XYZ file of C-alpha atoms in Angstrom:
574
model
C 8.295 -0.407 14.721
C 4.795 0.169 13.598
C 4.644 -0.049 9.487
C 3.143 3.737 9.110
C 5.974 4.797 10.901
C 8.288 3.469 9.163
C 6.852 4.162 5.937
C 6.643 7.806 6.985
C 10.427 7.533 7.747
C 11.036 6.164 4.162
C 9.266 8.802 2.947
C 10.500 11.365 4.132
C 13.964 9.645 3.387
C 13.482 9.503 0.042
C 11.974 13.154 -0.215
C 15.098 14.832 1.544
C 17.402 13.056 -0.745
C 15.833 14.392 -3.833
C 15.477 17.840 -2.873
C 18.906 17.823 -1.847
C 20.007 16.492 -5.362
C 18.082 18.934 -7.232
C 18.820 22.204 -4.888
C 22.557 20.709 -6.010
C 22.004 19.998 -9.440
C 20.007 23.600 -9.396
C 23.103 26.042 -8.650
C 24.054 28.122 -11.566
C 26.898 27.390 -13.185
C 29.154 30.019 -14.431
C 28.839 32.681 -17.141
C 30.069 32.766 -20.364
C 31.055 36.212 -19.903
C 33.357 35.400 -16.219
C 34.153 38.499 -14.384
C 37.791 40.071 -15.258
C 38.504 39.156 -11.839
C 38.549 35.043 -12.257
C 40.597 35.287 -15.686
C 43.832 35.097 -15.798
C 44.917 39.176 -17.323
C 46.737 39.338 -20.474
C 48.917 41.894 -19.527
C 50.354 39.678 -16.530
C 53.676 39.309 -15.894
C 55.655 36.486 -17.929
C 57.637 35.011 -14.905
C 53.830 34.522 -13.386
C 52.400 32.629 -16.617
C 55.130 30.253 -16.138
C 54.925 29.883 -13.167
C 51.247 28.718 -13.361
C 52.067 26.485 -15.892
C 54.197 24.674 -13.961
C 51.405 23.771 -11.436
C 50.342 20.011 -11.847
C 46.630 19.543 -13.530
C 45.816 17.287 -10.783
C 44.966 19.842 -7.858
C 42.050 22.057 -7.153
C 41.947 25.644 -7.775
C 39.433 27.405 -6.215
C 38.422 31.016 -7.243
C 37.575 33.040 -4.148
C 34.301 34.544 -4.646
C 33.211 37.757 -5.606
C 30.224 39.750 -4.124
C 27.425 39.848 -6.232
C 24.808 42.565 -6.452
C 22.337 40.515 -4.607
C 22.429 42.244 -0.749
C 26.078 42.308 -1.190
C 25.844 38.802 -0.516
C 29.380 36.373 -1.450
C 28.353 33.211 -3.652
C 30.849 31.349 -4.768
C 31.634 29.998 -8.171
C 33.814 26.944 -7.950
C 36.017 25.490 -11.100
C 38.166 22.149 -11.068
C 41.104 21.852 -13.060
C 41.514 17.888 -12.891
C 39.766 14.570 -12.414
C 37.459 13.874 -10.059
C 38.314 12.861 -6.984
C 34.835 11.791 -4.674
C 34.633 9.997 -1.681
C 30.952 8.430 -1.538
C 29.823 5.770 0.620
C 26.528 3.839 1.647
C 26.088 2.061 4.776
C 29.456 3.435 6.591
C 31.382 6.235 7.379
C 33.346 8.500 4.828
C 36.222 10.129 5.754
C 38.498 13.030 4.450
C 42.376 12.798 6.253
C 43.935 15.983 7.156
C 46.204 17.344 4.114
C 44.107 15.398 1.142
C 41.692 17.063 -1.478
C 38.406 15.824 -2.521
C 35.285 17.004 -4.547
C 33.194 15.894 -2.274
C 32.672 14.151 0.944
C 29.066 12.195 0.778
C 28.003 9.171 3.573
C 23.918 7.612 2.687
C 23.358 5.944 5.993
C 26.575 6.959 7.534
C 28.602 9.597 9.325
C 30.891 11.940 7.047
C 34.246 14.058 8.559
C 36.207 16.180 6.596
C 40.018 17.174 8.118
C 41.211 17.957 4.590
C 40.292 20.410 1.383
C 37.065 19.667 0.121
C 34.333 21.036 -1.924
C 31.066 19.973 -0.116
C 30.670 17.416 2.817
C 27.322 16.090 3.014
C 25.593 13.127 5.076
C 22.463 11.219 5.181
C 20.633 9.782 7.714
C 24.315 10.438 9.857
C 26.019 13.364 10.944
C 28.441 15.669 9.267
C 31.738 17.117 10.954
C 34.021 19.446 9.001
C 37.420 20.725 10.596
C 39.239 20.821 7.730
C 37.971 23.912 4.940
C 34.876 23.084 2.544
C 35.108 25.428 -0.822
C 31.388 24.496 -1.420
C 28.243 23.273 1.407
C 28.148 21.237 4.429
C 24.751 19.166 4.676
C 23.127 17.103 7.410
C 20.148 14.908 6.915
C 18.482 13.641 10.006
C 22.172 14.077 11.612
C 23.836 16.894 13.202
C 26.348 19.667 12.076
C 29.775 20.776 13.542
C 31.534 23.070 11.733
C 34.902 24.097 13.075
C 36.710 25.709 9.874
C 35.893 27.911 6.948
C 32.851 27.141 4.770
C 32.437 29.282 1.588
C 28.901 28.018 0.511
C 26.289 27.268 3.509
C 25.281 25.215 6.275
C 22.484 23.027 5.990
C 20.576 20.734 8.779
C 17.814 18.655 7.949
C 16.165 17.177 11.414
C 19.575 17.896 13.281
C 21.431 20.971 14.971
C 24.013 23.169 13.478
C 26.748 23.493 15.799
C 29.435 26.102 14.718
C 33.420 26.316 16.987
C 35.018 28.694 17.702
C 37.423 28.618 14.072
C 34.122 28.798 12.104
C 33.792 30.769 9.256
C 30.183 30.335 6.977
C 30.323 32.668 4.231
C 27.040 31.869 3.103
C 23.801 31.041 4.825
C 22.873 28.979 7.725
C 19.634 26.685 8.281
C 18.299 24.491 10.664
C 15.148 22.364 9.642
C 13.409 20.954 13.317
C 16.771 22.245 15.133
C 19.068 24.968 16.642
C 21.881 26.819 15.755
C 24.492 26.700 18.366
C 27.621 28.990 17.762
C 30.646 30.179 19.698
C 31.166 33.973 20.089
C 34.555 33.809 17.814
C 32.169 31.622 14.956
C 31.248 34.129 11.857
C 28.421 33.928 9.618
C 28.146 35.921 6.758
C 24.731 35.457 5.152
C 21.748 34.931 7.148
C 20.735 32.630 10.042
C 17.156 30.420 9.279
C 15.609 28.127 11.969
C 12.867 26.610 9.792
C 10.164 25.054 12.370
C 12.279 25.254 15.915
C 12.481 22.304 17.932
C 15.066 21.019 19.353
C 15.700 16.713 17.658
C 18.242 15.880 20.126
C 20.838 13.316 19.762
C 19.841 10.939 16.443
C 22.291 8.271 17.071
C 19.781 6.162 18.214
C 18.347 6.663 14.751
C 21.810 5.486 13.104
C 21.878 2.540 15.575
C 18.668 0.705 14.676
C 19.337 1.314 10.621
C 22.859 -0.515 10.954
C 22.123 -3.440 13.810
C 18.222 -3.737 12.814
C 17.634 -2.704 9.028
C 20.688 -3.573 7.087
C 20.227 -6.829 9.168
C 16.282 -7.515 7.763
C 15.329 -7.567 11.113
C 12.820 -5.039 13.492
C 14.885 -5.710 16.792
C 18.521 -6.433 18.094
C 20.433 -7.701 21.960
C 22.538 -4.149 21.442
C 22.741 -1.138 22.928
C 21.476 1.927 21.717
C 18.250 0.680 20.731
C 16.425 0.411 24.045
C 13.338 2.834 22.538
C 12.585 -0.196 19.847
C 12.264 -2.387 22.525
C 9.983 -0.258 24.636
C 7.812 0.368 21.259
C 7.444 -3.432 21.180
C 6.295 -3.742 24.362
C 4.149 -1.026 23.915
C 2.308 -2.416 21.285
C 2.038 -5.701 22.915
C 0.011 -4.107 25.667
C -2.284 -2.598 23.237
C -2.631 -5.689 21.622
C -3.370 -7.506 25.062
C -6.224 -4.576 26.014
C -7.652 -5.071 22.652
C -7.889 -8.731 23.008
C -9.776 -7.793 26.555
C -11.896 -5.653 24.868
C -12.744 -7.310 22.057
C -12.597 -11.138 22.505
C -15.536 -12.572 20.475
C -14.146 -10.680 17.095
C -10.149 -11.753 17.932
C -11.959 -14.970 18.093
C -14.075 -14.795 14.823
C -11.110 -13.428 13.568
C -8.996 -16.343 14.281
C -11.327 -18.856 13.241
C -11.536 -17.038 9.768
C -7.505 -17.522 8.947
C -7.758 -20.973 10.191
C -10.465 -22.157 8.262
C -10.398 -20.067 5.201
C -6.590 -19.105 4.127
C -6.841 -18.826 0.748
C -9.884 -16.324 0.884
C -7.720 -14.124 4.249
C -4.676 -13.846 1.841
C -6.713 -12.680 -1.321
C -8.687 -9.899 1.274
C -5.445 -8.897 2.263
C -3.656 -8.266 -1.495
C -7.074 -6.706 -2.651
C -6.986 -4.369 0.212
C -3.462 -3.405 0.100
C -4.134 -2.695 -4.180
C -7.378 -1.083 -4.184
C -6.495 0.998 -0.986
C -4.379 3.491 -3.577
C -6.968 3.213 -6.076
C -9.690 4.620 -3.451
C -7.358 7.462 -2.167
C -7.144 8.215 -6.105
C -10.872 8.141 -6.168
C -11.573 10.265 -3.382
C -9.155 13.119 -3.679
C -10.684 13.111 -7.679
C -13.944 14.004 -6.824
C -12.436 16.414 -4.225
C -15.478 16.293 -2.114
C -14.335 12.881 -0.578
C -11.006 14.720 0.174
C -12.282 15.032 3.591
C -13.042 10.736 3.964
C -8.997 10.728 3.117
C -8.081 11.091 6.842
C -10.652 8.854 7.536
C -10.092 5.791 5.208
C -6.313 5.908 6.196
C -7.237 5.700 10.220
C -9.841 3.145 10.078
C -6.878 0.552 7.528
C -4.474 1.979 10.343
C -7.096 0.703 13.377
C -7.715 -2.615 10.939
C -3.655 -3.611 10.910
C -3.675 -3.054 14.502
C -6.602 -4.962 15.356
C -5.256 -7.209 12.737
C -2.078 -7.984 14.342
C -3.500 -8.956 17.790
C -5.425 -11.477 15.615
C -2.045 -13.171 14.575
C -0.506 -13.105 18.000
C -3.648 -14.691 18.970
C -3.575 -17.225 16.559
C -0.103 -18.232 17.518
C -0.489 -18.329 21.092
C -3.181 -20.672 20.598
C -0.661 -22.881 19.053
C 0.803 -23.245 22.336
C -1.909 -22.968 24.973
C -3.822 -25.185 22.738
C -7.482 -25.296 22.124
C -9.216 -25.863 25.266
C -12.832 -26.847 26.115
C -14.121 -22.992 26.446
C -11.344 -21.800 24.713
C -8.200 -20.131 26.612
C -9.024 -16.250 27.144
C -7.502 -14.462 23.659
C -5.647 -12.012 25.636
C -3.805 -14.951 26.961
C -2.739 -15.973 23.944
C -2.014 -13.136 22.857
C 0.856 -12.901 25.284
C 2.179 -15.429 24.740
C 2.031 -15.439 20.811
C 3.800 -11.607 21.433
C 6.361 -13.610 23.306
C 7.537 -15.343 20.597
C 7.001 -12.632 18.097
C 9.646 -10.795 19.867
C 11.839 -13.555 20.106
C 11.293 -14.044 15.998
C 11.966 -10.463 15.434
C 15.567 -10.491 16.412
C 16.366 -13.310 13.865
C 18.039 -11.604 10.299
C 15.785 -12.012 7.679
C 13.478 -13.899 9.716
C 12.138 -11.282 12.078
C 11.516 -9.001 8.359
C 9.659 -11.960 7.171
C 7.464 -12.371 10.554
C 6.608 -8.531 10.575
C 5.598 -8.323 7.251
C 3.483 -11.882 7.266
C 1.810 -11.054 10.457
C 0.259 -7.609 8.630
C -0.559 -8.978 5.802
C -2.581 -11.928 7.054
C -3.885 -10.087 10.161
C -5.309 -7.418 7.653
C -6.927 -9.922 5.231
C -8.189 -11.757 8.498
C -10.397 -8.449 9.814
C -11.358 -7.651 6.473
C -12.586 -10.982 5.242
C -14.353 -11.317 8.977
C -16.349 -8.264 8.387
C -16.965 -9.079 5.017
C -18.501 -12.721 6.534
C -20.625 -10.651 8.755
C -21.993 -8.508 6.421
C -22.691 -11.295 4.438
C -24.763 -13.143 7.464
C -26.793 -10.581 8.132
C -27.868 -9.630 4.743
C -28.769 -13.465 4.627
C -30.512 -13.230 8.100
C -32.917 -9.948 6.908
C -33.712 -12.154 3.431
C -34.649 -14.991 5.236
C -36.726 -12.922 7.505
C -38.632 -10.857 4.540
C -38.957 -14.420 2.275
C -40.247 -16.142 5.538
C -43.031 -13.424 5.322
C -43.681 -13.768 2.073
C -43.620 -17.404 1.758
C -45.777 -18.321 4.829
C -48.419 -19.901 3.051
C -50.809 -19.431 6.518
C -50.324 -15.719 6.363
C -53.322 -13.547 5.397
C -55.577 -16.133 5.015
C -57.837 -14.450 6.753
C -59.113 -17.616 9.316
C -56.546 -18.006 11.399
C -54.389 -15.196 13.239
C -52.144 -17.184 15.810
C -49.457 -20.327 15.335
C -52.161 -22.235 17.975
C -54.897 -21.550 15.363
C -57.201 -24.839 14.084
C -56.574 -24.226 10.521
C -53.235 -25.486 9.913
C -53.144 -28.498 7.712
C -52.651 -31.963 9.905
C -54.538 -30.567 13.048
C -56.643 -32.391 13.944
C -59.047 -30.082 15.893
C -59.251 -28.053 12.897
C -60.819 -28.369 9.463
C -58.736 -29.148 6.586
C -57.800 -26.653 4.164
C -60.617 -25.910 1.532
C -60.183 -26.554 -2.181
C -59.762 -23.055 -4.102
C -62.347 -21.829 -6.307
C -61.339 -21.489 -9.915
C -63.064 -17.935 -9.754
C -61.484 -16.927 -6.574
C -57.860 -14.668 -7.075
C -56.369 -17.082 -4.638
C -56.226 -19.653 -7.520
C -54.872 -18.050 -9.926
C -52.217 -16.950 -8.049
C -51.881 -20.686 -7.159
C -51.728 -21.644 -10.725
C -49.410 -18.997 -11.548
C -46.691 -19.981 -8.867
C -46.897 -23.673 -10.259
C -46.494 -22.561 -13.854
C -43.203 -20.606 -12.831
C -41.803 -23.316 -10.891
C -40.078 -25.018 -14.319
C -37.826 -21.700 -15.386
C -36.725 -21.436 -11.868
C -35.584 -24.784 -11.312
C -32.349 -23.683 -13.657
C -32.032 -20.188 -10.998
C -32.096 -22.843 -7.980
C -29.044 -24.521 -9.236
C -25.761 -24.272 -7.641
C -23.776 -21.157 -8.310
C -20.541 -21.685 -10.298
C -17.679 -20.338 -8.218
C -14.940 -17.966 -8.929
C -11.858 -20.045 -10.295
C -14.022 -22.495 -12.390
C -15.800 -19.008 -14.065
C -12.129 -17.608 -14.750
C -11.479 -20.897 -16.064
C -14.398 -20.838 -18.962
C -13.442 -16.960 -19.281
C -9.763 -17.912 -20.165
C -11.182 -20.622 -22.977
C -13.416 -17.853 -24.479
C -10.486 -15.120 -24.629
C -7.945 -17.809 -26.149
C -10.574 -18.641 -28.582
C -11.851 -15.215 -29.487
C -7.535 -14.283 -29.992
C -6.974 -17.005 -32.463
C -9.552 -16.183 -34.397
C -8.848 -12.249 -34.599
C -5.408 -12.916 -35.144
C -6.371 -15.176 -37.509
C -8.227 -12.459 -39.808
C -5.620 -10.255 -40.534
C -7.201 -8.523 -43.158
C -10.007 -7.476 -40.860
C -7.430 -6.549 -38.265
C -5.428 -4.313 -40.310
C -8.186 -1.719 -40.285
C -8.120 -0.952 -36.266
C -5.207 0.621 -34.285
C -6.034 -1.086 -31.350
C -6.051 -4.645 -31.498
C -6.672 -4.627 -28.227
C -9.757 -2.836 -28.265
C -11.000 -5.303 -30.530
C -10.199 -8.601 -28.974
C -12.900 -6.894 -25.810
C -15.397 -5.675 -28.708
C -15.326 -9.050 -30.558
C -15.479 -11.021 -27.228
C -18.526 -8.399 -25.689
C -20.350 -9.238 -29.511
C -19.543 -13.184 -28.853
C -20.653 -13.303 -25.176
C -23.716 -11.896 -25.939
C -24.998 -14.057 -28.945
C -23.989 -16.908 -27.121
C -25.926 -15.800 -23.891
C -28.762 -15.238 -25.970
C -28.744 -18.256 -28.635
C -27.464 -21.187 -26.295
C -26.675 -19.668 -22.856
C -23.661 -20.462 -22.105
C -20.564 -19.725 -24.232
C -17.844 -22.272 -25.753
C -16.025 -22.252 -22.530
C -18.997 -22.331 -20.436
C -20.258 -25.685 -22.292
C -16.942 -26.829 -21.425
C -16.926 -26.342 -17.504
C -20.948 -27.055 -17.614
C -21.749 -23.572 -16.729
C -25.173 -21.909 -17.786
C -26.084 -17.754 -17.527
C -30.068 -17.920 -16.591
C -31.715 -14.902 -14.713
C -32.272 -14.790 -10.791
C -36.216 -13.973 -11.358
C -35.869 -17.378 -13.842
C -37.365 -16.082 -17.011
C -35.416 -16.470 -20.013
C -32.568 -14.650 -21.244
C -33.533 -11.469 -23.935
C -31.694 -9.697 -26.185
C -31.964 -6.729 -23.468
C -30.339 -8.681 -21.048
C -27.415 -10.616 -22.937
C -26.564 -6.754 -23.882
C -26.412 -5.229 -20.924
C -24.712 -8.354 -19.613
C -21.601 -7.471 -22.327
C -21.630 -3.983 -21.845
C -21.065 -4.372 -17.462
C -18.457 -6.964 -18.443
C -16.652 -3.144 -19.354
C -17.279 -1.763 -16.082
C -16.339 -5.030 -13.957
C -12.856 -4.970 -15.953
C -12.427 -1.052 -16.042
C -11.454 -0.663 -12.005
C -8.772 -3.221 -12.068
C -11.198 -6.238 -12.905
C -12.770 -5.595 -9.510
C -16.400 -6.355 -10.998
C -14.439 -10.050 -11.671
C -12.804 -10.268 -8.672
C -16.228 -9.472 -7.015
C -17.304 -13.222 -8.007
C -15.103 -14.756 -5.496
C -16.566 -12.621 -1.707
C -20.278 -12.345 -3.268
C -22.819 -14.262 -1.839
C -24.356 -15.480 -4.813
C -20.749 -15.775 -6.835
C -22.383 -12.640 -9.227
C -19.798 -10.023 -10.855
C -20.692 -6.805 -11.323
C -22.319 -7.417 -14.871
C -24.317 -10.110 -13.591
C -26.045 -7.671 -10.973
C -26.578 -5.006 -13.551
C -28.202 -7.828 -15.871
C -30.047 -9.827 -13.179
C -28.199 -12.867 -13.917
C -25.717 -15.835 -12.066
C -23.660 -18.229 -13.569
C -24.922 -22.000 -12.337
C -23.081 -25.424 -12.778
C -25.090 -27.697 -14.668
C -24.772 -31.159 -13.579
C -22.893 -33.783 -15.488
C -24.845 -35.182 -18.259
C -28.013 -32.457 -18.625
C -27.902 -30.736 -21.952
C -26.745 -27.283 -21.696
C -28.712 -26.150 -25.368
């Protein structure tokens, strides 16, 4: 099954079992003040007061109910004089025996009959048959309801039918939820009749089927009967995935060569994704205008995993048809990767394992591709505006063509002329050697993600020992956490500014200099601390940044203009 449908199914799963635990827990108990009615009188006869005392303690008495003021309507107030006496199960049947008492009936994931006396029968996810009489309600949830005896509270049916025989008796109301009420002539129902959203569900067997043979086993798919539409799903989805890989093979195929040569970064795409996806739904329905991207966000992630899973099936199937010269067509592999998907899936535990894998990495793999394309063509327009800039033939006001004689080494041409001190040209000249120096620090290589967490970690362990270590000072603030960041934003900075690097950089031979390769300020080693805030405040995000970024810059380091280089081994970092 696809993973939004099933996480719809949990969903609503989860939501009809709490609604039907507080619409339980909801029902008013009984007053203080009991009509005269339900108490036993005074002025009764002797011979009947002994009488009642002689009954055992153990069985239920049940107070027929009274009509209330309310429509006339009958509600029921029911009182136990003994120990409880439930019947619950999870994962199979529950069953009541013709001639026993119970409180209660319940099945979660299972079927529940009632022959006996019982207070309420309900079901989940199963369907609900009570022959026998029920002094309180008789619940279905994604199941079906036959009723073929006297119910004094009312008939529910969640996703499921309400089918009432010919010896039924509801004495309160009767819904259906995405169903129909069927009845037989003799059937009575006093209270009211509700068919909330009409719609016939049909048989859900096939429902109950897959949860016992396919999810209790950790597995999508099953040899069994019953289950024939999760088969045809499967095959459904293959043939998307085989039209997509027609339509689309260069991207299945960038796609493919991203998980195999960079697995670490797919897997981190795919856990960022799948944490900051909630975070962005948060986002947008706060600002309520981007209420209306919602829909949006959640199909494109939904087109992503899709796209995403042809990628793995691709993947595999390359496994087996190899890597031939040209490269077998991805819809091939595709195939035959499906093939053995589907062989996988019906494996316990295994087949859970292989669905869930297969999204996760097939997400990170689209994401992390896209974010490698982005990347290459912000590169590619850089390139193209520097080349412009940097062309040192361009505007020089003799020459208008690449065939043109005034390129140096041609030797039809003159060589280039010596610039006048007084002409602009030269001082621009002279300018462009006297910044070379500072940049030769900016042109260094940029210090990675890990080995900047690394140097991080050193300055926060140092900066804690030495706050804990004043306890004096910290006895003044609440927070001690608030002043571990304050203390390590005042460090950072002096550090930045003074020596350029802090204690753990100097360690790890890391160096904070400015992309336009002037020197550090006060200005910027302050605004550096203060976006070290903002990259931590959205889940570290600004941190995690460092590791897809192009230049390895967090989100402080773009506010401040700065990147993080690794000095080599043996060049003085102060």
């Amino acid at each position: 099954m696809n993973t939004i449908m099933l996480r719809r199914l949990s969903f609503l799963f989860i939501l009809l079992c709490a609604t039907i635990i507080v619409a339980h827990a909801a029902q008013p108990a009984p007053a203080a003040g009991a009509p005269a009615s339900a108490v036993p009188s005074a002025a009764a006869p002797a011979a009947d007061a002994d009488t009642a005392a002689d009954k055992t303690g153990d069985d239920d008495e049940f107070v027929e109910p009274s009509p209330t003021e309310h429509g006339g309507k009958r509600h029921a107030h029911h009182h136990r004089s003994g120990g409880g006496n439930d019947i619950v199960s999870i994962g199979h049947n529950s069953q009541l025996a013709a001639g026993e008492k119970a409180d209660s009936v319940v099945s979660v994931l299972g079927s529940s009959t009632s022959e006996g006396e019982a207070v309420d029968v309900v079901s989940v996810l199963g369907n609900t048959r009570v022959t026998g009489p029920a002094h309180g309600n008789a619940v279905a949830v994604l199941g079906n309801l036959y009723i073929d005896s006297k119910v004094e509270g009312d008939a529910v049916a969640v996703l499921g039918s309400v089918q009432l025989g010919p010896h039924a008796e509801v004495e309160g109301d009767v819904t259906s939820v995405l169903g129909a009420v069927h009845r037989a002539p003799e059937s009575i129902i006093r209270g009211d009749v509700h068919d909330v959203f009409l719609g016939e569900v049909g048989d859900v067997d096939w429902l109950h089927t897959w949860i016992h043979r396919c999810l209790f086993e950790a597995r999508p798919l099953a040899f069994v009967s019953g289950i024939e539409w999760a088969w045809t799903l499967a095959l459904v989805f293959l043939a998307l995935y085989v039209f997509l890989a027609l339509l689309f093979r260069t991207g299945i195929s960038q796609c493919v060569n991203t998980l195999e040569t960079q697995p670490g970064h797919t897997a981190l795409a795919a856990l960022l994704t799948m944490l900051l996806t909630p975070v962005m739904l948060v986002l947008l329905c706060i600002t309520v205008i981007g209420i209306a991207a919602v829909p949006f966000v959640v199909i494109t992630l939904f087109c992503l995993g899709l796209f995403g899973k042809a990628v793995m099936l691709a993947w595999m199937g390359q496994r087996v048809v190899g890597h031939r010269p040209g490269g077998a067509h991805p819809a091939l592999a595709v195939l035959v990767g499906g093939a053995i998907v589907l062989v996988l899936y019906v494996i316990p535990v295994v087949g859970l394992l292989t669905y869930k894998l297969l999204g996760f990495f097939g997400l990170g793999a689209v994401v992390y591709t896209l974010l490698l394309g982005q990347r290459a063509r912000q590169a590619a327009r850089a390139a193209a505006v520097n080349g412009e800039r940097l062309d040192p033939y361009a505007g020089a006001g003799t020459a208008t063509g690449p065939g043109d004689a005034n390129r140096p080494g041609d030797a039809n041409g003159p060589q280039t002329a010596q610039a006048d001190p007084g002409q602009p040209g030269a001082a621009h000249v002279g300018g462009t050697q006297a910044q070379a120096a500072p940049q030769l620090l900016a042109a260094l290589p940029r210090a990675g993600f890990w080995l900047r967490m690394g140097a991080l970690l050193i300055d926060v362990l140092l900066i804690g020992f030495l706050t804990q270590s004043s306890g004096f000072l910290l006895g003044s603030f609440h927070h001690e956490t608030n002043l571990h960041l304050l203390v390590l934003a005042a460090y950072g900075a002096c550090m930045w500014k003074l020596r350029g690097s802090t204690v753990g950089g100097i360690v790890c031979d890391l160096r904070v200099v400015r992309v336009d390769g002037r020197p550090v300020e006060w200005e910027t080693a302050i605004v550096r601390a203060l976006g070290c805030f903002l990259s931590l405040a959205v889940c570290g995000l600004g941190f995690i940044w460092i590791a897809f970024d192009e230049n390895h810059q967090a989100w402080h380091d773009k506010i401040a203009g700065t990147v993080v280089v690794r000095v080599p081994k043996g060049r003085p970092l102060v």
